[in-house]
Short mmCIF file of C-alpha atoms and ligand atoms in Angstrom, two decimals:
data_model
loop_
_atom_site.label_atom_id
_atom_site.label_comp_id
_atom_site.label_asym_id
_atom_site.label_seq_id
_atom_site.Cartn_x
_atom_site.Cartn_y
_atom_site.Cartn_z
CA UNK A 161 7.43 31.42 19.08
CA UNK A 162 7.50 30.02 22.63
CA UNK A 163 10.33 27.99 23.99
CA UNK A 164 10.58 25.67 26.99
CA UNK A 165 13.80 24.95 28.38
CA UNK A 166 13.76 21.60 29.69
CA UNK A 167 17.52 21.69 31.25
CA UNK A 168 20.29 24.11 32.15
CA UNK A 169 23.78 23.24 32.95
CA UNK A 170 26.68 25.62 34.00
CA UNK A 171 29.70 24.98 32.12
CA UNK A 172 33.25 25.97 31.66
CA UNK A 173 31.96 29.30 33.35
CA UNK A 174 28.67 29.33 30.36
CA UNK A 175 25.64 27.42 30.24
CA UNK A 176 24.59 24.03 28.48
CA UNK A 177 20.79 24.60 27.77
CA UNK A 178 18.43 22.15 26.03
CA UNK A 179 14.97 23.62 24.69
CA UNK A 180 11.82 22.07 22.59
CA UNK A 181 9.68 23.74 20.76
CA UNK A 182 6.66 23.26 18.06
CA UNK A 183 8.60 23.60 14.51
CA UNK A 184 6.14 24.84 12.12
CA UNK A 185 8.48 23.29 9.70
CA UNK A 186 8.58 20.02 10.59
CA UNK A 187 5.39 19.71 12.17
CA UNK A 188 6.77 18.35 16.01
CA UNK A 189 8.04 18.90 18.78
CA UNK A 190 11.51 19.13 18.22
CA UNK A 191 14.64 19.76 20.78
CA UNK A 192 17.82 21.31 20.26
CA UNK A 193 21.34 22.26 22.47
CA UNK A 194 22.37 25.56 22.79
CA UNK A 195 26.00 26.13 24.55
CA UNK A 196 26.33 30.10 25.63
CA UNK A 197 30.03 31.04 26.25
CA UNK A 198 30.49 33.10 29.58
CA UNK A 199 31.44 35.94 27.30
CA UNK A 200 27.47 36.05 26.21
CA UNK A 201 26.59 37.39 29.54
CA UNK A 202 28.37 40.70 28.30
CA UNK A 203 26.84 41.13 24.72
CA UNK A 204 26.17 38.94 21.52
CA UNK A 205 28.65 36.51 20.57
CA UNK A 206 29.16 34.83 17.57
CA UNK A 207 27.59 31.48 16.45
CA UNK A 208 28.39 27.89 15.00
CA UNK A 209 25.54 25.03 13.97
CA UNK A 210 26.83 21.63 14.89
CA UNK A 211 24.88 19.35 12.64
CA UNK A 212 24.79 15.45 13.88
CA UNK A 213 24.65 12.21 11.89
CA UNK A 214 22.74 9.34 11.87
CA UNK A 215 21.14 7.81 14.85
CA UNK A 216 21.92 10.64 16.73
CA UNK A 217 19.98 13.21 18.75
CA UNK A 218 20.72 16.59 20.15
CA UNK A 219 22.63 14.98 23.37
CA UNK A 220 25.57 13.37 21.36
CA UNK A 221 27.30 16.20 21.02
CA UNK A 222 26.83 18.00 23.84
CA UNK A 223 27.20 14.27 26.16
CA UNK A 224 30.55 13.61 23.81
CA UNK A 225 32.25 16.19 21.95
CA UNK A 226 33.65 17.83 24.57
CA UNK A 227 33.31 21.22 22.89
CA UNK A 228 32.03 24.03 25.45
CA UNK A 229 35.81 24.43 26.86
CA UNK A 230 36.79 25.37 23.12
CA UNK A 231 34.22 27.12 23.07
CA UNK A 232 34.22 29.24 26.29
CA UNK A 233 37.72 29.97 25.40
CA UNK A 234 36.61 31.47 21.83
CA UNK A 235 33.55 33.09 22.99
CA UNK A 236 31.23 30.91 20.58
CA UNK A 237 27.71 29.86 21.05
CA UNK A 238 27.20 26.25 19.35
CA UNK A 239 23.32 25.56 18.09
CA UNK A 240 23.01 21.53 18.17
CA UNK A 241 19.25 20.33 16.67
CA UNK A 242 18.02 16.68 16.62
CA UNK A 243 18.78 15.36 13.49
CA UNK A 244 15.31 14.92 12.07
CA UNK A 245 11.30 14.85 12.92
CA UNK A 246 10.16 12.27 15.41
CA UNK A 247 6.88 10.98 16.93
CA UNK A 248 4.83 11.48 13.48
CA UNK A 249 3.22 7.46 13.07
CA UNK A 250 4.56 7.57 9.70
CA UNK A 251 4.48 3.90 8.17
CA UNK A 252 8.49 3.38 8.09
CA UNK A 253 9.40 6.00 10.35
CA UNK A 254 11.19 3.91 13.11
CA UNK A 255 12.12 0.51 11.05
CA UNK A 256 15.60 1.33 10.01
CA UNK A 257 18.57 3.40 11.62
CA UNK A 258 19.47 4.92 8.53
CA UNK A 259 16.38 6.10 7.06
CA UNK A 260 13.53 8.24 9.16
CA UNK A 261 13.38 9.14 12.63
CA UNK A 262 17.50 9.66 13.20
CA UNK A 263 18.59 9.99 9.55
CA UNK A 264 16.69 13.76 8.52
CA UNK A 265 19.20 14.00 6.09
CA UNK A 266 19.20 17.83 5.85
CA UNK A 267 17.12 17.91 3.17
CA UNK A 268 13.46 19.13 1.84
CA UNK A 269 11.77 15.52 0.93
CA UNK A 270 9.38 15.96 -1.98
CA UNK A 271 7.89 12.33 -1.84
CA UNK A 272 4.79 11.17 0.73
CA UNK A 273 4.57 9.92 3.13
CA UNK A 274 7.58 12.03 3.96
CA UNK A 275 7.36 15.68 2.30
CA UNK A 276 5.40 17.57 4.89
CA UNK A 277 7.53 16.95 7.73
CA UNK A 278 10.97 15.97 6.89
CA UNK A 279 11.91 19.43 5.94
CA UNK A 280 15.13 19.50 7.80
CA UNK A 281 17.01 22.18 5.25
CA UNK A 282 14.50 24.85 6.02
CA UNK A 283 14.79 24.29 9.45
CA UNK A 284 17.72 24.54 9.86
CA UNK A 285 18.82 26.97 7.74
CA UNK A 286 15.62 29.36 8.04
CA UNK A 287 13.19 28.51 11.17
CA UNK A 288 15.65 27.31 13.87
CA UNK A 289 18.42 30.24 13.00
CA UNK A 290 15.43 32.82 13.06
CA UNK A 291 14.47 31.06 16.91
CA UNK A 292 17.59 31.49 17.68
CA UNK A 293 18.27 34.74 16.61
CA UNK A 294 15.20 35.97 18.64
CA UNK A 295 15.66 34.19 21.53
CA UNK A 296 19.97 34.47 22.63
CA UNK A 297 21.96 36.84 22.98
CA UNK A 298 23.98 35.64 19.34
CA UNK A 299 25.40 37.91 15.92
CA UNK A 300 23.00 36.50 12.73
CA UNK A 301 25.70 38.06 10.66
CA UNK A 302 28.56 36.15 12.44
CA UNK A 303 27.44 32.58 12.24
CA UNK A 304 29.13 29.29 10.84
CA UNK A 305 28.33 25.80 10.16
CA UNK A 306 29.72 21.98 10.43
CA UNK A 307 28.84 18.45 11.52
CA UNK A 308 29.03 15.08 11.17
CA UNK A 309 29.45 12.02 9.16
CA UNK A 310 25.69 12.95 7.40
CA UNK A 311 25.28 16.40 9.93
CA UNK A 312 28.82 16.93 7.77
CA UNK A 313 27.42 16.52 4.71
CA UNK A 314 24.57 18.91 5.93
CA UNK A 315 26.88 21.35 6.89
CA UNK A 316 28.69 21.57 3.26
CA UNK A 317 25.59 21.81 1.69
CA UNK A 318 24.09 24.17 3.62
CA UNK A 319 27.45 26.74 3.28
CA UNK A 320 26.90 26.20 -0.72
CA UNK A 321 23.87 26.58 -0.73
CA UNK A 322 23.61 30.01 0.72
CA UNK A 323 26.45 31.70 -0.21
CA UNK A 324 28.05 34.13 2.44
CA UNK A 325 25.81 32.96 4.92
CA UNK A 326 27.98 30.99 6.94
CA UNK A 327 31.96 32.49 7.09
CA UNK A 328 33.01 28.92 7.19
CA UNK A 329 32.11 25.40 6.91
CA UNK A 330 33.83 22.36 8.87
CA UNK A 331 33.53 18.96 8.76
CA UNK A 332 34.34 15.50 10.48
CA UNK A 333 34.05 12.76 8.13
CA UNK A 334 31.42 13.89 5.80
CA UNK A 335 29.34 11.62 3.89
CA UNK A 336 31.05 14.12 0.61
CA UNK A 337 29.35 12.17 -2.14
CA UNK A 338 25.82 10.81 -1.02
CA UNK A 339 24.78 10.27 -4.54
CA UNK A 340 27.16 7.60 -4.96
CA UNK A 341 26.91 5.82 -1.28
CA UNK A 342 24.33 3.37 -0.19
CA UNK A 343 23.28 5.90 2.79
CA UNK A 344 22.98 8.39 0.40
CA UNK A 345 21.35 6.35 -2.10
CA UNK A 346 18.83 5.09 0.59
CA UNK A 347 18.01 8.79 1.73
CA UNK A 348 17.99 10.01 -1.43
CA UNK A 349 15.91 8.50 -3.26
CA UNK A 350 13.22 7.67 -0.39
CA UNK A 351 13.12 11.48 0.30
CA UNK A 352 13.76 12.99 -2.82
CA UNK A 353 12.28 10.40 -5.22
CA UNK A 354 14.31 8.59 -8.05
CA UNK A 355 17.38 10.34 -9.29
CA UNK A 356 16.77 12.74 -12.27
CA UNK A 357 13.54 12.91 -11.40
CA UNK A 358 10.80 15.79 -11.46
CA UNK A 359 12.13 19.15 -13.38
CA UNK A 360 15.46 19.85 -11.36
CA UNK A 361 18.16 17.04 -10.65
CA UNK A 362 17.26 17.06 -6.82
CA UNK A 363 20.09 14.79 -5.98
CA UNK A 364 22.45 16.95 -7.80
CA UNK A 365 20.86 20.02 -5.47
CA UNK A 366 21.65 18.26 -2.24
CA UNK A 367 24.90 16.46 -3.13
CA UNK A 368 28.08 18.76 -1.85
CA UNK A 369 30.01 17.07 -4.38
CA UNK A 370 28.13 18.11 -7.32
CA UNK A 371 27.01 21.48 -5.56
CA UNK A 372 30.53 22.58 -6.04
CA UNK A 373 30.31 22.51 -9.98
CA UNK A 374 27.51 25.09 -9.55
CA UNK A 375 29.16 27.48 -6.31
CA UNK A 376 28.86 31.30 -7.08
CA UNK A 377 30.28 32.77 -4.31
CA UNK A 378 32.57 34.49 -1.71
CA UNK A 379 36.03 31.43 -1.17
CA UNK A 380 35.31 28.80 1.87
CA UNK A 381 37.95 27.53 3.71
CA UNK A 382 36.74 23.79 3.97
CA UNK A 383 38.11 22.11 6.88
CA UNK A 384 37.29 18.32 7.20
CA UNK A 385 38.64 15.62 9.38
CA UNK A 386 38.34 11.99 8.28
CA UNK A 387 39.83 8.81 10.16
CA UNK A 388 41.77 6.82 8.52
CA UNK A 389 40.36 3.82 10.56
CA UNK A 390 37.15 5.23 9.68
CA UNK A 391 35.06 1.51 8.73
CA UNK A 392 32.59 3.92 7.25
CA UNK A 393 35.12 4.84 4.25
CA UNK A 394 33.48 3.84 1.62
CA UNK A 395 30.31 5.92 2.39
CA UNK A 396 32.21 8.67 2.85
CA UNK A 397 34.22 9.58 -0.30
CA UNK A 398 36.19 12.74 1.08
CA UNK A 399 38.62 12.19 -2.15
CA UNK A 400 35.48 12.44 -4.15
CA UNK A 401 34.91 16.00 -2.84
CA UNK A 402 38.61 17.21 -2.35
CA UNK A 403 38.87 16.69 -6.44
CA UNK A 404 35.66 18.73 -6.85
CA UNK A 405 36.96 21.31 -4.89
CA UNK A 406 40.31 21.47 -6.77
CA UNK A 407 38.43 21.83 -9.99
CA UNK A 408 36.87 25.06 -9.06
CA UNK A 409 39.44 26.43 -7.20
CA UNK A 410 37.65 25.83 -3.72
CA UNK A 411 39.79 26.17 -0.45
CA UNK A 412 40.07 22.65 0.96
CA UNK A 413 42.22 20.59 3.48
CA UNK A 414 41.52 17.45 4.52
CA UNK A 415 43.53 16.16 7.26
CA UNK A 416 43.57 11.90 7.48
CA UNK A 417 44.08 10.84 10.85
CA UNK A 418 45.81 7.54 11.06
CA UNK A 419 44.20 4.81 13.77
CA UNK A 420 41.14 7.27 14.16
CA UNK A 421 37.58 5.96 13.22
CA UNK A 422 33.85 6.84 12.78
CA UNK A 423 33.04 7.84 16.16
CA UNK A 424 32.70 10.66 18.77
CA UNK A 425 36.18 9.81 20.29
CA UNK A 426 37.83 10.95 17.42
CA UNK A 427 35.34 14.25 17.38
CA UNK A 428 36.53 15.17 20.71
CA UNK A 429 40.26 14.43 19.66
CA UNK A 430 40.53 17.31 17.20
CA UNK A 431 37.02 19.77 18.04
CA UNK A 432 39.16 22.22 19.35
CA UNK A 433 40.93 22.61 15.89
CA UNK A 434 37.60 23.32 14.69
CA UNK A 435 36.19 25.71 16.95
CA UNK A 436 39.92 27.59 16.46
CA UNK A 437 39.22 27.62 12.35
CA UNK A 438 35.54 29.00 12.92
CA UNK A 439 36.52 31.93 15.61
CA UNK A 440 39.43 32.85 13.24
CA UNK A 441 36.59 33.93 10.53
CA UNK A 442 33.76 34.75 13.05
CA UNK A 443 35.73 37.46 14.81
CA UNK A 444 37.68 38.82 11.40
N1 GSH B 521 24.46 1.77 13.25
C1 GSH B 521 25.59 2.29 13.92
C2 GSH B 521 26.21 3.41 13.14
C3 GSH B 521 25.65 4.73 13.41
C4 GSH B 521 26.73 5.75 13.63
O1 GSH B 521 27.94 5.48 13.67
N2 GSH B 521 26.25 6.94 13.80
C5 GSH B 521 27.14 8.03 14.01
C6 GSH B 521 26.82 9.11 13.02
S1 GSH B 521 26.90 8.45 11.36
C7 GSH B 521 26.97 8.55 15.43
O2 GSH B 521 27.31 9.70 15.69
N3 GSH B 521 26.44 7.73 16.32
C8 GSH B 521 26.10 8.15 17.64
C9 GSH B 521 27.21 8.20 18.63
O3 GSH B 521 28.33 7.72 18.34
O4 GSH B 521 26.99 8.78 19.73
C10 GSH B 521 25.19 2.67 15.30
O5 GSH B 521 24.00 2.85 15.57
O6 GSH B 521 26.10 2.78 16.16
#
């Protein structure tokens, strides 16, 4: 599958690229970051997803995480995708920040207008990984995932959802509950159709909180950072998740940060600690 790189960047002795490319998943053009350590100009290195939250496209992170000097100094690659189809004249598509272009949700919708395109689990679990497995010089059987705010909640479903995929998950204030938040709620059901619905609880499939009842699997070390300023709280529900993860005896910490909110200042504040927890189980 052909890929056009539409900028390059040196950086912290790598390179900050930006690429499009025709999904066949999602029917677009979509774009996505990669960051290659200066160590990748030696051999494959190991790789994390960043998944990105609402509103956002691939350039948030990149523009204002301020994780490529972790990440040169851990030898990482870091995959950053838009965060859902665009440009499809879908009746809705652009009317709200939180639902359509902007808010993907990570999910496989089953409901029309939006099922054939907004197909953002595959892709990003299956078609983008497989890109970029064929196309950098990155370890498929070293790779880890995490995110933010509802690329956070992607990134905790994705890890239980594929069990010994990923060697770790992190978050930074993950929507942890969707199915009982109004983002959630919103997403949910215009994507995946009433809850309870159809043969399968689809919510339940998609909802990290409820996912954990059903884990069968190899131990995660969850790592999530939440503000305690956060004004998005209430969306959120980390507590929510932390007591599903106690239930089933799931490695968790979650690590309130007093005076910190929702945004990208409080990413870059505490990345590093991320990137340290995913090198720790991408080199063991
Ligand atoms: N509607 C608000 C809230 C959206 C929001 O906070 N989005 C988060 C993810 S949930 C974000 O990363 N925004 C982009 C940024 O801060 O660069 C806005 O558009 O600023």
């Amino acid at each position: 599958m052909s890929l056009t790189e539409t900028s390059s960047s040196k950086c912290f002795g790598g390179v900050q690229k930006i690429f499009s490319h025709d999904s066949k998943e999602l029917g677009c053009k979509m774009n996505f970051a990669i960051y290659l350590p200066p160590q990748a100009e030696d051999g494959k290195v190991p790789l994390i997803f960043w998944l990105s939250g609402l509103t956002c496209t691939e350039q948030n992170f990149i523009t204002k995480a301020g994780a490529q000097r972790a990440a040169a100094e851990h030898g990482v690659a870091i995959v950053c995708p838009d965060t859902s189809p665009r440009g499809l004249n879908i009746p809705g598509e652009d009317e709200s920040w939180d639902f359509g272009s902007g808010a993907g949700f990570y999910v496989n919708a089953v409901v029309d207008p939006w099922k054939k395109n907004y197909r953002m689990y595959s892709y990003v679990t299956q078609e983008l990984p497989e890109l970029v497995f064929e196309n950098f010089p990155v370890l498929p059987d070293k790779i880890s995932i995490m995110g933010h705010s509802m690329g956070g909640h992607g990134a905790l479903i994705c890890a239980l959802k594929n069990p010994g995929k990923y060697k770790t998950v992190s978050a930074f204030a993950p929507i942890c509950n969707p199915s009982q938040g109004q983002w959630g709620q919103k997403n949910f059901s215009g994507l995946l159709g009433p809850r309870g619905s159809g043969d399968n609880d689809l919510w339940a499939q998609y909802d990290a909180t409820l996912l954990l009842k059903s884990y069968v699997g190899p131990p995660m070390d969850i790592l999530i950072d939440q503000g305690a300023g956060d004004p998005y709280l209430h969306e959120l529900l980390p507590e929510n998740f932390v007591k599903a993860c106690q239930a089933v005896n799931m490695p968790v910490v979650l690590q309130m940060r007093e005076g910190y909110d929702h945004g990208y200042y409080f990413i870059a504040s505490f990345i590093d600690e991320h990137i340290k927890h995913h090198a720790r189980y991408l080199k063991a």
